[in-house]
């Protein structure tokens, strides 16, 4: 099994530690993982802003980089979702279909492809999970409060096995944090208010560290936490699963 | 004004935002508790979706069947292509019956057609009788929610409004007192009314009858007392058979308020002795929406309001920020179909979180349709030059890895080295209330290459 690692553009540039943690974690789990050079972005920022047609180059670049792998793994639910859901703007060649079928969010891949629950991490903190929407309602990485059915959460299943981690329940466990790509800028007031409310929910439940499957949500929350000097640490799930305290 | 501008005005009063958000979340939470008790809820949603899809594919024949059966029942049926025609038809019926005082209930469609000002211009008194509708009518505002039209008003504001218009005593917003006074006031209006106008929740092709759901019983009060009943419905309100009603009545009430069923689900089939019944069937842009394959499912909507209650943006921006008769997620799909330019900001008033699609009892893929409108809007309406250009540039950078690396380097350097005051200055909306990440020295790419090179050296 050959796995291609996709590190989304903004993680590559702004949060390289998330990329490192992802790679190291996969290597620890004995995955034959390769990081193809020449990758950029899945095309989502343009597409969600209404400029799908400007993202064709990015989509083609993505497919070219990843078409030869059995799986593509990324520490970003929203990028994986974008490739799966919106890559119909380029011709559906075999390569495109293959890439769309085989792209996985990291937790999903570990739990459901590698079939590993305990990754051997230890992280003795009170952790609050932010369930990023595209992963949650797009990829169904967990059950949603709106939908009637069994309750589950991939990210929480993995965290439950982490030594020392105490999972803290929050009130609105699957409400959006207000990032939403360019929404964060064009609808600044609402975006900020949503983020503030999210953070309040976690603080009130005694959370020390907020984690998520998406660095984009976390960048937004971190921006607020730093500005307001709030006692919260923000870490991507890969960083927790890769840690050994 | 764009949604974001109106939303930022609403957000100046954070306390108001907080209780607006809490009040609606309370309803959404009630809905959750209630639907999780129904085994087979998801199957019910599938059924609702399927029946509506089938109905829309055969809309013409079901409408004709409905008309035939309604006429057989002694009802007069009228057809209106748009709001203007609808208003004229209603006006004509009222004139013919010499009706000067009208009570109305469940009237989102008449709101959409702007019926009130049209009738009032001819000296006809129109009283909205749903309590919430009456409150916004007194305040001379449009409803801000389709099920909870006055949800944006607190009890003290209602207290003041009632003092001014109904002559009530100051009561410090005592809801019981206010409701009692409203009831007294409305009873008088019901008794005096010459005609009653109601909406239609479901019209049944098979029987020619229709159902109106209310919690206050006001549709019945109006229709039972007045000699003329005019029911106004959009073409999409049709369901094929009586037996389908159970599916929708169960879906509607639980999704709207968490109730197992609305207090009054009133079935109207024919005029009572000595009275008259009219039905006005209105298109007003619906068949045009039906003709758009990507958006036709928006006509499944049964107007439960659940997508508004669940929408984290709606809860924090208020219904008026949508500047449309139907606000919230579903309104943001319907409104651009009517006026793309006026409503071009609405499909962007969403993080595409998908909660609306998951909550919708008839499974409308709301967030996917918002995404699709975005693609159309950027092509068909004027866009700010900067946005367009930056998307074009971004697209090019992301198509070429070497360029991406160069630009990334510059960005990281700036984040590290430029003064915060400059980074977070005006044109950067991100920085108004949030810090930007501190740019790391090394990108992942650079780190990875270094690691690979070191491996080779070893
Ligand atoms: S779109 Fe769905 S959730 Fe929203 S009001 Fe209509 S039926 Fe209800």
Short mmCIF file of C-alpha atoms and ligand atoms in Angstrom, two decimals, chain B residues 146 255 300-308 330 356 359-364 366, ligand 1:
data_model
loop_
_atom_site.label_atom_id
_atom_site.label_comp_id
_atom_site.label_asym_id
_atom_site.label_seq_id
_atom_site.Cartn_x
_atom_site.Cartn_y
_atom_site.Cartn_z
CA UNK B 146 -41.25 32.25 8.93
CA UNK B 255 -39.06 20.30 12.77
CA UNK B 300 -39.74 20.78 -1.55
CA UNK B 301 -39.72 23.25 1.31
CA UNK B 302 -42.60 22.90 3.76
CA UNK B 303 -41.66 26.10 5.60
CA UNK B 304 -40.88 24.58 8.97
CA UNK B 305 -38.13 27.07 9.73
CA UNK B 306 -35.75 24.42 11.10
CA UNK B 307 -32.96 25.50 8.78
CA UNK B 308 -33.17 28.99 10.26
CA UNK B 330 -33.68 28.26 2.31
CA UNK B 356 -29.34 23.14 7.29
CA UNK B 359 -31.97 19.31 9.70
CA UNK B 360 -34.29 19.79 6.72
CA UNK B 361 -37.25 17.40 7.08
CA UNK B 362 -37.62 17.05 3.32
CA UNK B 363 -33.90 16.68 2.69
CA UNK B 364 -33.21 19.70 0.57
CA UNK B 366 -29.44 23.44 0.95
S1 LIG C 1 -35.75 24.27 3.71
FE1 LIG C 1 -36.24 22.47 4.91
S2 LIG C 1 -35.66 23.10 7.00
FE2 LIG C 1 -35.79 24.98 5.82
S3 LIG C 1 -37.87 25.72 6.14
FE3 LIG C 1 -37.89 24.48 4.29
S4 LIG C 1 -38.47 22.43 4.94
FE4 LIG C 1 -37.85 23.56 6.77
#
